[in-house]
Coordinates of C-alpha atoms and ligand atoms in Angstrom, one line a residue:
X60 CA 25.7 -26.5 -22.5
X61 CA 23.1 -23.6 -23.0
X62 CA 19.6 -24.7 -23.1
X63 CA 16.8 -23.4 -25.3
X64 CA 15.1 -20.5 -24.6
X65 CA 12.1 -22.2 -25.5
X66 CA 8.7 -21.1 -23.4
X67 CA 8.4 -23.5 -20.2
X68 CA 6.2 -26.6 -21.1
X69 CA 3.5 -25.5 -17.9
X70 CA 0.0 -26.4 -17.5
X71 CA -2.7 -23.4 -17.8
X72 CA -4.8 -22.7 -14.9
X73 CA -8.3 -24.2 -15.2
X74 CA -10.7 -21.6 -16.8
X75 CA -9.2 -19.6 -19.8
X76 CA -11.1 -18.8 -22.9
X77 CA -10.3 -18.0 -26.4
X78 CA -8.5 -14.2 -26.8
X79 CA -9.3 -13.0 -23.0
X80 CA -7.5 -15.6 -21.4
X81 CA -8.5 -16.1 -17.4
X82 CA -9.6 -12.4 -17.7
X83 CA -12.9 -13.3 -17.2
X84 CA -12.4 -15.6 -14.3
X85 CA -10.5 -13.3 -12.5
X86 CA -12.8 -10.6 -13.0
X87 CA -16.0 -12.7 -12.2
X88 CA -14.1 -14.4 -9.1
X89 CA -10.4 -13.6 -8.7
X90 CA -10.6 -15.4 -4.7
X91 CA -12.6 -18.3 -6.2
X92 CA -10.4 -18.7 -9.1
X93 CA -6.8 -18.5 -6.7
X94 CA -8.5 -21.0 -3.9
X95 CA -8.7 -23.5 -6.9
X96 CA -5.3 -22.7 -7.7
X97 CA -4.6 -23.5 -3.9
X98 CA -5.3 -27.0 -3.9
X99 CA -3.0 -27.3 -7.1
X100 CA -0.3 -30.4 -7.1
X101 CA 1.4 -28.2 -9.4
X102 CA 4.2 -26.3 -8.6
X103 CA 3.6 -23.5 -11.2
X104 CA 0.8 -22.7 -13.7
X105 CA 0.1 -20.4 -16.3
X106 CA -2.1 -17.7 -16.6
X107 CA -3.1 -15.5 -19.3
X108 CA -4.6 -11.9 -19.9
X109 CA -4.9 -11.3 -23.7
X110 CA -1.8 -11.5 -25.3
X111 CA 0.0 -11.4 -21.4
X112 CA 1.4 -14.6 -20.1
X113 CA 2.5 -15.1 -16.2
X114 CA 3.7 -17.9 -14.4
X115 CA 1.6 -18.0 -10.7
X116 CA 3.4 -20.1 -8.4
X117 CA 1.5 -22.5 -6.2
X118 CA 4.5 -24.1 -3.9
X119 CA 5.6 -22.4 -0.6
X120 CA 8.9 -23.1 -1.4
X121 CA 9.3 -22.5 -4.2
X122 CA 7.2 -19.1 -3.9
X123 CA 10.1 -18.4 -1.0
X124 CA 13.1 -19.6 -2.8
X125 CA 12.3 -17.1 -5.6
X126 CA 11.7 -14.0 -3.1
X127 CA 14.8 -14.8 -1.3
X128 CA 16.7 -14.3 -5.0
X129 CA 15.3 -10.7 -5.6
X130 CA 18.1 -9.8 -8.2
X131 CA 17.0 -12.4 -10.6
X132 CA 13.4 -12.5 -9.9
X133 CA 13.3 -8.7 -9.8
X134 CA 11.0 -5.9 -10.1
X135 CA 11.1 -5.6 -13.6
X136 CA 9.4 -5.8 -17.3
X137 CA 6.3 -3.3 -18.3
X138 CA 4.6 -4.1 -15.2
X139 CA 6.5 -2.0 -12.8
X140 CA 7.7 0.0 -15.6
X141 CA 4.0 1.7 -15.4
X142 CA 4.1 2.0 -11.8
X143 CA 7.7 3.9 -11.4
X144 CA 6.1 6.0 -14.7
X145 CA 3.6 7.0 -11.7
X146 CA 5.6 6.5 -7.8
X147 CA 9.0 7.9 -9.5
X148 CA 11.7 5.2 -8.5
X149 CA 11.1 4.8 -5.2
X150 CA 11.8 1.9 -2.6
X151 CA 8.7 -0.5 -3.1
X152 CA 9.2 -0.3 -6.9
X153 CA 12.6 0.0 -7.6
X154 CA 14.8 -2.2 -9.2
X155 CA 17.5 -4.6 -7.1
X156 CA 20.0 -2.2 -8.6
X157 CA 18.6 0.5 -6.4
X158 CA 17.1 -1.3 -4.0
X159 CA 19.4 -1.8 -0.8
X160 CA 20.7 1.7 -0.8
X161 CA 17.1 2.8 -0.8
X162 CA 16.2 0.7 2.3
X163 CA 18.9 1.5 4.0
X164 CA 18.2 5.6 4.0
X165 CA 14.3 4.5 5.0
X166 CA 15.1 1.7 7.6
X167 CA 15.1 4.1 10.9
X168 CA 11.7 5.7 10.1
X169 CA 9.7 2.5 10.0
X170 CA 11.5 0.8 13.0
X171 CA 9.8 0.2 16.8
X172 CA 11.1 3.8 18.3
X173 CA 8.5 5.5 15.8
X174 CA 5.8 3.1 16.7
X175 CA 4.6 5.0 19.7
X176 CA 4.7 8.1 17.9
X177 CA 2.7 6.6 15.1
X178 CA 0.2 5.2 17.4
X179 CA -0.5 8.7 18.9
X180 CA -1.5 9.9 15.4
X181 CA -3.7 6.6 15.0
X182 CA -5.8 8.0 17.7
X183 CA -6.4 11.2 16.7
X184 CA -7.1 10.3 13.3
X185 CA -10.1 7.7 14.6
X186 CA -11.2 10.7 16.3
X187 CA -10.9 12.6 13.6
X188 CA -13.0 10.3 11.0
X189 CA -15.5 8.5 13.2
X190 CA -16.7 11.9 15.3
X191 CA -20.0 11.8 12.4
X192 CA -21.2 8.2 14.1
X193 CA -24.3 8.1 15.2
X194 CA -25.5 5.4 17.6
X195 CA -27.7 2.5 15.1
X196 CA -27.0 4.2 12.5
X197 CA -25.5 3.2 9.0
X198 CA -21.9 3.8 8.6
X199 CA -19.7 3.4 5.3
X200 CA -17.0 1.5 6.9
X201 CA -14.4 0.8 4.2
X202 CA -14.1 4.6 3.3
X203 CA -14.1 5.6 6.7
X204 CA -11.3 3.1 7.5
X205 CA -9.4 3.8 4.2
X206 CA -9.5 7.3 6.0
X207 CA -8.1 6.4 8.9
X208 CA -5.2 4.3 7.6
X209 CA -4.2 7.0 4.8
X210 CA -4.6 10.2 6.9
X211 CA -2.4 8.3 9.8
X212 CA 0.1 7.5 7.2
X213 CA -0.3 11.0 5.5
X214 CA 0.9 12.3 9.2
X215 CA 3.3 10.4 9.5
X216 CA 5.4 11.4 6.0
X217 CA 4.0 15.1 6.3
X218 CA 2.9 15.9 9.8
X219 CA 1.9 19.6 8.8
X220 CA -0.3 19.2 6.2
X221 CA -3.3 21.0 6.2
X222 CA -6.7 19.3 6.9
X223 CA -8.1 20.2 3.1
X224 CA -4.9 19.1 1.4
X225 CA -5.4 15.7 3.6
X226 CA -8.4 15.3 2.3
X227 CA -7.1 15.7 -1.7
X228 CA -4.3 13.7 -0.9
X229 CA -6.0 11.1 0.2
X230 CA -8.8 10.6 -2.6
X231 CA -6.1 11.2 -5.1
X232 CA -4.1 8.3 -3.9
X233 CA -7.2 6.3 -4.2
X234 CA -7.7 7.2 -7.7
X235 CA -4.3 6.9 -8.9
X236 CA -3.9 3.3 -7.6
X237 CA -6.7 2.1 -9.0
X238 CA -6.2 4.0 -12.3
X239 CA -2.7 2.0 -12.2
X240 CA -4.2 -1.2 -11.4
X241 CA -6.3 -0.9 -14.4
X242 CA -3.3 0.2 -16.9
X243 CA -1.1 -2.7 -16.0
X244 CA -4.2 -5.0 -16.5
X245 CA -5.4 -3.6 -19.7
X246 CA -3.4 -3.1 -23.5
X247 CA -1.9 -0.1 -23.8
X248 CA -3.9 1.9 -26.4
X249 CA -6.2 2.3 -23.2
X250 CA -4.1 4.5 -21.6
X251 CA -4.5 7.6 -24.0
X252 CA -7.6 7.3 -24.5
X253 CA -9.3 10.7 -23.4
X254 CA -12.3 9.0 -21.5
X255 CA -13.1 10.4 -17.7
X256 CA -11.4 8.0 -15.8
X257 CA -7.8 8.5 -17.5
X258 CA -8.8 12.1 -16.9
X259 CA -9.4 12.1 -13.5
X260 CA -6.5 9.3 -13.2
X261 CA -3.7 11.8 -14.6
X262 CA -4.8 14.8 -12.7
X263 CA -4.8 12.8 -9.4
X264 CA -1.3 11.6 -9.9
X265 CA 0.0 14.7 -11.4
X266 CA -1.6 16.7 -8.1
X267 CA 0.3 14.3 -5.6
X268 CA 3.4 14.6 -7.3
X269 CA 3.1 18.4 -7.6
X270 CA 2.3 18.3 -3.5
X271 CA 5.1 15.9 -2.7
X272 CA 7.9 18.3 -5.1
X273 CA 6.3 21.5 -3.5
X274 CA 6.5 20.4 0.1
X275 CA 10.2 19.1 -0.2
X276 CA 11.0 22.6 -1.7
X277 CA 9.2 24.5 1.3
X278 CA 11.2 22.0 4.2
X279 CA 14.4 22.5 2.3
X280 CA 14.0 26.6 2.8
X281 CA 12.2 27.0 6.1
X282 CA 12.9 23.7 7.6
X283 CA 10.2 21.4 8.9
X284 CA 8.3 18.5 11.4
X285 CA 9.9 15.7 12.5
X286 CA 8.5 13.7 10.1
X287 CA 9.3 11.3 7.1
X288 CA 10.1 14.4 5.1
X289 CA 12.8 15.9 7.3
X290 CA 14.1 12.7 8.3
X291 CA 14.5 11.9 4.2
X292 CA 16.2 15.7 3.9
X293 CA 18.6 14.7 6.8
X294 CA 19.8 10.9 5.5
X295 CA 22.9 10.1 4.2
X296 CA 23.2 6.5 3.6
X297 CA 26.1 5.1 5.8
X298 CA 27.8 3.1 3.5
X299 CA 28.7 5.5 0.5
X300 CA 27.4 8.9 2.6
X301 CA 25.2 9.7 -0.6
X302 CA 22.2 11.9 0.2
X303 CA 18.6 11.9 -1.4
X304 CA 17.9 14.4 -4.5
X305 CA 14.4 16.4 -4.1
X306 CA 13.3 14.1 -6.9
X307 CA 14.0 11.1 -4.9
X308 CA 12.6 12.4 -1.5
X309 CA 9.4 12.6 -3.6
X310 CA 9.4 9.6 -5.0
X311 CA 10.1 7.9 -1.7
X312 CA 6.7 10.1 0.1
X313 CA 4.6 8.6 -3.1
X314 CA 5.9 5.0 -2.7
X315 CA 4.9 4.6 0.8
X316 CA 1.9 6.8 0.6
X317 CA 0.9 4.0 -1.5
X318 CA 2.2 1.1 -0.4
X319 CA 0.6 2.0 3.1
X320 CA -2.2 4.2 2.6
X321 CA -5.1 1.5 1.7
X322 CA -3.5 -1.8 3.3
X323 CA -4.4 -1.2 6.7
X324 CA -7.7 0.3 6.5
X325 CA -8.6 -2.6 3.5
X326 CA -7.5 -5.2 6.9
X327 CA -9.6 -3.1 8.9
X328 CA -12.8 -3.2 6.5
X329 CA -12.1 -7.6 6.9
X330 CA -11.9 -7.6 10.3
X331 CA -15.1 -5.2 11.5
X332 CA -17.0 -7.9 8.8
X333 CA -15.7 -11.3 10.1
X334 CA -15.9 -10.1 13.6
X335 CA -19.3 -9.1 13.0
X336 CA -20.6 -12.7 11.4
X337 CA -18.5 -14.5 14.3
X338 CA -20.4 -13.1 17.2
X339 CA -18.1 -15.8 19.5
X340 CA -14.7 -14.3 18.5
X341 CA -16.0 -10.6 18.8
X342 CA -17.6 -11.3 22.8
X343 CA -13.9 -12.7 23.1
X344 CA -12.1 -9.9 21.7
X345 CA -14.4 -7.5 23.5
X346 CA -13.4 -9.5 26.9
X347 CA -10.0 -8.8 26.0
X348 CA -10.6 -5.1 26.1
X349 CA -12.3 -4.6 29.0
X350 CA -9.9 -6.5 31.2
X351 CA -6.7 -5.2 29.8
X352 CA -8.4 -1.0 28.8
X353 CA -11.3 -0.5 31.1
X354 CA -12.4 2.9 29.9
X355 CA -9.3 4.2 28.3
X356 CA -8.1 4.4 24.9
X357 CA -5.3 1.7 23.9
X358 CA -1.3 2.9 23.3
X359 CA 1.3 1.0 21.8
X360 CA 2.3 -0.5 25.6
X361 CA -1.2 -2.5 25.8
X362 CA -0.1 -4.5 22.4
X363 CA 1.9 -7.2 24.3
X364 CA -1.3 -7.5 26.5
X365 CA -3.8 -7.7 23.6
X366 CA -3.0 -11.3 22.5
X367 CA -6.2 -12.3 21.2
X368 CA -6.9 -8.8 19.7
X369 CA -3.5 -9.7 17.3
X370 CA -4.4 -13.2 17.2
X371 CA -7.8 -12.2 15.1
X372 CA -6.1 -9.4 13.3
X373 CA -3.3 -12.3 12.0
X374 CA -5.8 -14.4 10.7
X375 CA -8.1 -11.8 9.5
X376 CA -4.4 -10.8 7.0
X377 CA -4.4 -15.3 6.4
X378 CA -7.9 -14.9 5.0
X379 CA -7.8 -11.9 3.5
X380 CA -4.5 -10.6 2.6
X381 CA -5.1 -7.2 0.9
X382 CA -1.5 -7.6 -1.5
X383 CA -3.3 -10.7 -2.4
X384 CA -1.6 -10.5 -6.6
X385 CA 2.1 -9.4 -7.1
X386 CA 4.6 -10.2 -9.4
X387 CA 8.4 -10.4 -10.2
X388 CA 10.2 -10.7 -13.6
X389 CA 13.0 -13.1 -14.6
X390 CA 15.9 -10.4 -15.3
X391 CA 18.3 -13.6 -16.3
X392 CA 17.3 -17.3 -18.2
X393 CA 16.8 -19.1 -14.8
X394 CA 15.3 -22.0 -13.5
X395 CA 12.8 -22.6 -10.5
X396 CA 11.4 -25.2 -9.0
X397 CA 11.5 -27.8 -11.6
X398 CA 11.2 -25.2 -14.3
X399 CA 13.4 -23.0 -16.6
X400 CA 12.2 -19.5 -17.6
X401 CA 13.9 -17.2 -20.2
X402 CA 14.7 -13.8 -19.1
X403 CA 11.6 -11.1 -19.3
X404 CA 8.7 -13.6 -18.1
X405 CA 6.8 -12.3 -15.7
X406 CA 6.3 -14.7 -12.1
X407 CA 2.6 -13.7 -9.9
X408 CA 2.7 -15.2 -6.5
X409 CA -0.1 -14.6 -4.0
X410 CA 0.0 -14.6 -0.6
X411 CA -4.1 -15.6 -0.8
X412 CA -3.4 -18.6 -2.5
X413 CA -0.4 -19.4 -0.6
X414 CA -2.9 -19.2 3.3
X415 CA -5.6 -20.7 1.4
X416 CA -3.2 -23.9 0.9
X417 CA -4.8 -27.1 2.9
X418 CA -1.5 -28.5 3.1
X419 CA -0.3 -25.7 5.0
X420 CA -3.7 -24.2 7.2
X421 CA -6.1 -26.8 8.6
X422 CA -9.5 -26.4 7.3
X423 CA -8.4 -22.9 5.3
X424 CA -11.7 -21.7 4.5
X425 CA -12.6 -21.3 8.7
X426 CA -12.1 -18.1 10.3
X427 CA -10.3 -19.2 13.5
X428 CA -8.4 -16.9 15.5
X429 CA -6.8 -20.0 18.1
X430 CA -4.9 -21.1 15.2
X431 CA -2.7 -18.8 16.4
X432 CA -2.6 -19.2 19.5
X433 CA 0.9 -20.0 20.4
X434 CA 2.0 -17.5 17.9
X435 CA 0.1 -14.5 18.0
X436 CA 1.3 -12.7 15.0
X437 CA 2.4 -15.9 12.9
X438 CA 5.8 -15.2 12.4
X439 CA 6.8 -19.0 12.5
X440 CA 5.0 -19.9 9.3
X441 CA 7.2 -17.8 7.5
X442 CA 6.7 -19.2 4.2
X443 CA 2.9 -20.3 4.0
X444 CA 2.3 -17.2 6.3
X445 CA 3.4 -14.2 4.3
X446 CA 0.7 -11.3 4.2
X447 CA 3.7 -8.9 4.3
X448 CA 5.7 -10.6 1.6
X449 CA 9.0 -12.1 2.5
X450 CA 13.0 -11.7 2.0
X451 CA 14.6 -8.6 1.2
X452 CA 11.5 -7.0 -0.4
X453 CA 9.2 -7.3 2.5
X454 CA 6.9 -4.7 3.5
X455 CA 9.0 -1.8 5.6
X456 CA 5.9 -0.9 7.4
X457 CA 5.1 -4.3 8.8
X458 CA 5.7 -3.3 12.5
X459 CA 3.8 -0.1 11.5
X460 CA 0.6 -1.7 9.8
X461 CA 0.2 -4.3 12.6
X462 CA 0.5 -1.7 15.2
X463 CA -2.2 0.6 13.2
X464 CA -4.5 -2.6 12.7
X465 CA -4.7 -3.7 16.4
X466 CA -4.4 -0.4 17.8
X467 CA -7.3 1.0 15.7
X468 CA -9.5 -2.4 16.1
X469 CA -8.8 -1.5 20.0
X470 CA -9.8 1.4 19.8
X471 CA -13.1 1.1 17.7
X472 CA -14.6 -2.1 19.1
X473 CA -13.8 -0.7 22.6
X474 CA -16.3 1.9 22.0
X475 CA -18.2 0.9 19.1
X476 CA -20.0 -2.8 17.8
X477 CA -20.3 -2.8 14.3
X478 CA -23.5 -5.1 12.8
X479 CA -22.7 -6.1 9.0
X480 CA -26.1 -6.2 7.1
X481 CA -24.6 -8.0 4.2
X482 CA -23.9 -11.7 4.4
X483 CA -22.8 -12.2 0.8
X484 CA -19.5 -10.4 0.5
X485 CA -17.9 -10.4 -2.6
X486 CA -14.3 -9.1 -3.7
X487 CA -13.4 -7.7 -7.1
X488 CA -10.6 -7.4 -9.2
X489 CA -8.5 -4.5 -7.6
X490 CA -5.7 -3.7 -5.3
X491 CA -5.8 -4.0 -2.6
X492 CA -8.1 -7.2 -2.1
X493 CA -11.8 -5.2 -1.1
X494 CA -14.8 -6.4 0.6
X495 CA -17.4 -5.1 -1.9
X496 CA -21.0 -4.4 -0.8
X497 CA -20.2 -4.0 2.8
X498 CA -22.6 -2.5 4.3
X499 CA -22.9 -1.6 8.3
X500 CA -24.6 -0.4 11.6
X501 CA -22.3 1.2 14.0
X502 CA -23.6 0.4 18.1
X503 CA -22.4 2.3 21.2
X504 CA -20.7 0.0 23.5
X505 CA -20.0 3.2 25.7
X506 CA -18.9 6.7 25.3
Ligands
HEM1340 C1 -1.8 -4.4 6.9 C2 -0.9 -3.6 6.4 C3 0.1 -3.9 5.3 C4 0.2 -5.0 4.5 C5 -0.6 -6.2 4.4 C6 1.4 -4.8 3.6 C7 1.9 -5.6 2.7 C8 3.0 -5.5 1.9 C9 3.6 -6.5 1.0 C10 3.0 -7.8 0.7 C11 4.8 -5.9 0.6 C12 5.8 -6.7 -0.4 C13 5.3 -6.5 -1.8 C14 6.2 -7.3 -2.8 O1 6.9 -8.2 -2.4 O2 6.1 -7.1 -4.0 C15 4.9 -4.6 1.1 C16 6.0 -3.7 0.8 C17 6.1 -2.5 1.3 N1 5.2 -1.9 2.2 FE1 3.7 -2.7 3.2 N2 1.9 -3.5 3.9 C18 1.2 -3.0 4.9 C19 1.4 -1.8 5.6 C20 2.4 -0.9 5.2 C21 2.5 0.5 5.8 C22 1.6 1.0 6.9 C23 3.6 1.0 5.2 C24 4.2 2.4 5.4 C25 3.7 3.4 6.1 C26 4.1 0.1 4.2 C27 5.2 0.3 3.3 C28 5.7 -0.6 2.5 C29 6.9 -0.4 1.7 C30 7.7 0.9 1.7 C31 7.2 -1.6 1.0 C32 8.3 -1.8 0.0 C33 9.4 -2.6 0.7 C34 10.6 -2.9 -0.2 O3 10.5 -3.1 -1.4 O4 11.8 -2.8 0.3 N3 3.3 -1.0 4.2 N4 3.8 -4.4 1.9

């Protein structure tokens, strides 16, 4: 027998008010408003935006059961509509239809023989960005880290690129991300509206995509790097010997431009302020990097040796996970957990709410490295642990981010302390999760 299509009988999430919906709460305190969603006996609770309704679930197993099952709980509806509209179709917004083929042809670049490679570029880009530090002086260490992560990741698809086009590239992802952000959150009418920021939105995105098309065209005819772009040219997939279209290529570049440009340097940003108001953990870390580097720069061989340096990086991604809001649709009536959902509604899980759980982290709130102690990078808590996602949609670039966020923390606080002169750090409503208001002093530990 077929049951009703009916719209699941679900509590709302505390805090909703007439028209706006939790809007306002999650614009006045999204962190505040998911912790209380944390300690939740529900298993799912409703949230709404205006006239948009989405179930957030608040179980770990149930929040893993439904990533495991990515062709019903897919990524679908007008959500990831707008962002495909934007990226092209590439892997990290896809549908399942594409999906495995996709991952497939971009597997090899992400996996450990490119590591070292990647962590040379890391280097060079620190260089690169932090040469303009000045001993006790003031730095502005969320762009500067932003910097780092993008440019490295910016390398790393197109190894040639000039140091000007860099520099576009990497404010125009900015923009375009956020611009997104704010065009899946708000009604559509918004979008056309001819007001500076949709200005300065489209122009950014249309620049990237001209860059990405242009730069596929010029590999194609003169050849190129060893780099993302070539390898992409190259692929075939080995199951139906298909190769990429230039449109494809470029929509591939965009995708993990964005998926990896801001994540790392967002961690990054987290770490330099909880290291710096947890003076204990930081003379620990620093001890780390004296005994194991001495005087010389960390490569991707030191990372096994560096427990304690991964061990505060882990729980700096449990505190603060920068993909801290994502969603899924139902692409068939299904249940989960004790629910039934018909096809088309939208499902937000967050891996915030999900490390903020008591039931599943002592004390949640604390930052405390030792937690991880007999499991450096958490991979055993695989379903109350999951700043990279989980199942078949998990990040690609996890080897590659936690490589880049050790690595550069290494590298800066071997060199460098970093003195936070703001206690009261806030985070607003954007992707990914960002301190706001950080502001700090940059030390030299030695040169
Ligand atoms: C600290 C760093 C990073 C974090 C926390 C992170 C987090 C995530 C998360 C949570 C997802 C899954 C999203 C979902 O389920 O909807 C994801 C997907 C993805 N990430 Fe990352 N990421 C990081 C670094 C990177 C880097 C450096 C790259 C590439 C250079 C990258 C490329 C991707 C790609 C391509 C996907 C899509 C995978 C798929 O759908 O098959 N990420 N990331």
């Amino acid at each position: 027998m077929s049951r009703p299509l009916a719209e699941p009988a679900i509590t709302d999430a505390p805090g909703a008010v007439p028209v706006l919906g939790h809007l306002v709460s999650l614009i006045r305190n999204p962190l505040g408003f998911l912790r209380t969603l944390s300690h939740s006996t529900e298993e799912i609770v409703r949230i709404r935006i205006g006239p948009w309704k989405g179930y957030v679930v608040c179980d770990p197993d149930v929040t893993y059961h439904m990533l495991l099952d990515d062709s019903t709980f897919d990524k679908g509806g007008p959500i990831f509509k707008n962002m495909r509209e934007v990226l092209g179709n590439g892997v990290a917004v896809c549908p399942h239809s594409d999906h495995r083929r996709q991952r497939r042809m971009l597997q090899p670049v992400f996996g450990k023989s490119n590591h070292a490679r990647f962590a040379s570029v890391i280097g060079t880009e620190i260089d690169t960005v932090i040469s303009h530090w000045q001993n006790g002086l003031p730095v502005d260490i969320m762009s500067d880290m932003r910097d780092v992560s993008a440019r490295s990741v910016v390398r790393l698809m197109i190894s040639g690129l000039s140091d000007d086009a860099i520099v576009q590239a990497v404010k125009d992802v900015e923009v375009s991300m956020g611009g997104m952000f704010w065009r899946i959150l708000l009604p559509p009418p918004f979008d056309i509206l001819p007001i500076p920021g949709n200005i300065r939105y489209k122009n950014a995105s249309s620049r990237l995509r001209q860059l990405f098309r242009r730069t596929v065209g010029e590999y194609r005819m003169n050849g190129g790097e060893d780099d993302l772009v070539s390898y992409l040219i190259r692929a075939s997939d080995e199951e139906d010997g298909t190769t990429l279209s230039d449109e494809e290529i470029s929509a591939q570049i965009f995708t993990v431009f964005a998926a990896g440009a801001d994540t790392t340097g967002h961690t990054l940003g987290w770490a330099f302020h909880l290291l710096s108001q947890h003076p204990a953990v930081l003379k620990r870390v620093q001890a780390e990097l004296d005994a194991v580097l001495g005087d010389r720069l960390p490569t991707v061989e030191d990372l096994q040796e560096l427990t304690y340096t991964t061990q505060v990086v882990t729980e700096v991604m449990r505190l603060y996970p920068t993909a801290w809001f994502l969603t899924r649709t139902v692409m068939q009536d299904s249940s989960l957990g004790q629910h039934f959902f018909p096809a088309g509604t939208d499902i937000v899980f967050s891996p915030y709410l999900l490390h903020h759980r008591p039931d599943s982290h002592e004390d949640p709130e604390t930052f405390n490295p030792d937690r991880w102690e007999s499991d450096p990078q958490g991979q055993r808590h695989r379903i109350s642990m999951i700043p990279f996602g989980a199942g078949p949609r998990k990040c690609l670039g996890e080897g590659l981010g936690r490589v880049q966020s050790v690595l550069s923390l290494a590298t800066i606080l071997s060199k460098w302390e970093l003195k936070s002169e703001s206690d009261d750090i806030k985070s607003g409503l954007r992707l990914p999760l960002t301190p706001l208001g950080l502001s700090m002093r940059a030390f030299k530990r030695r040169s």
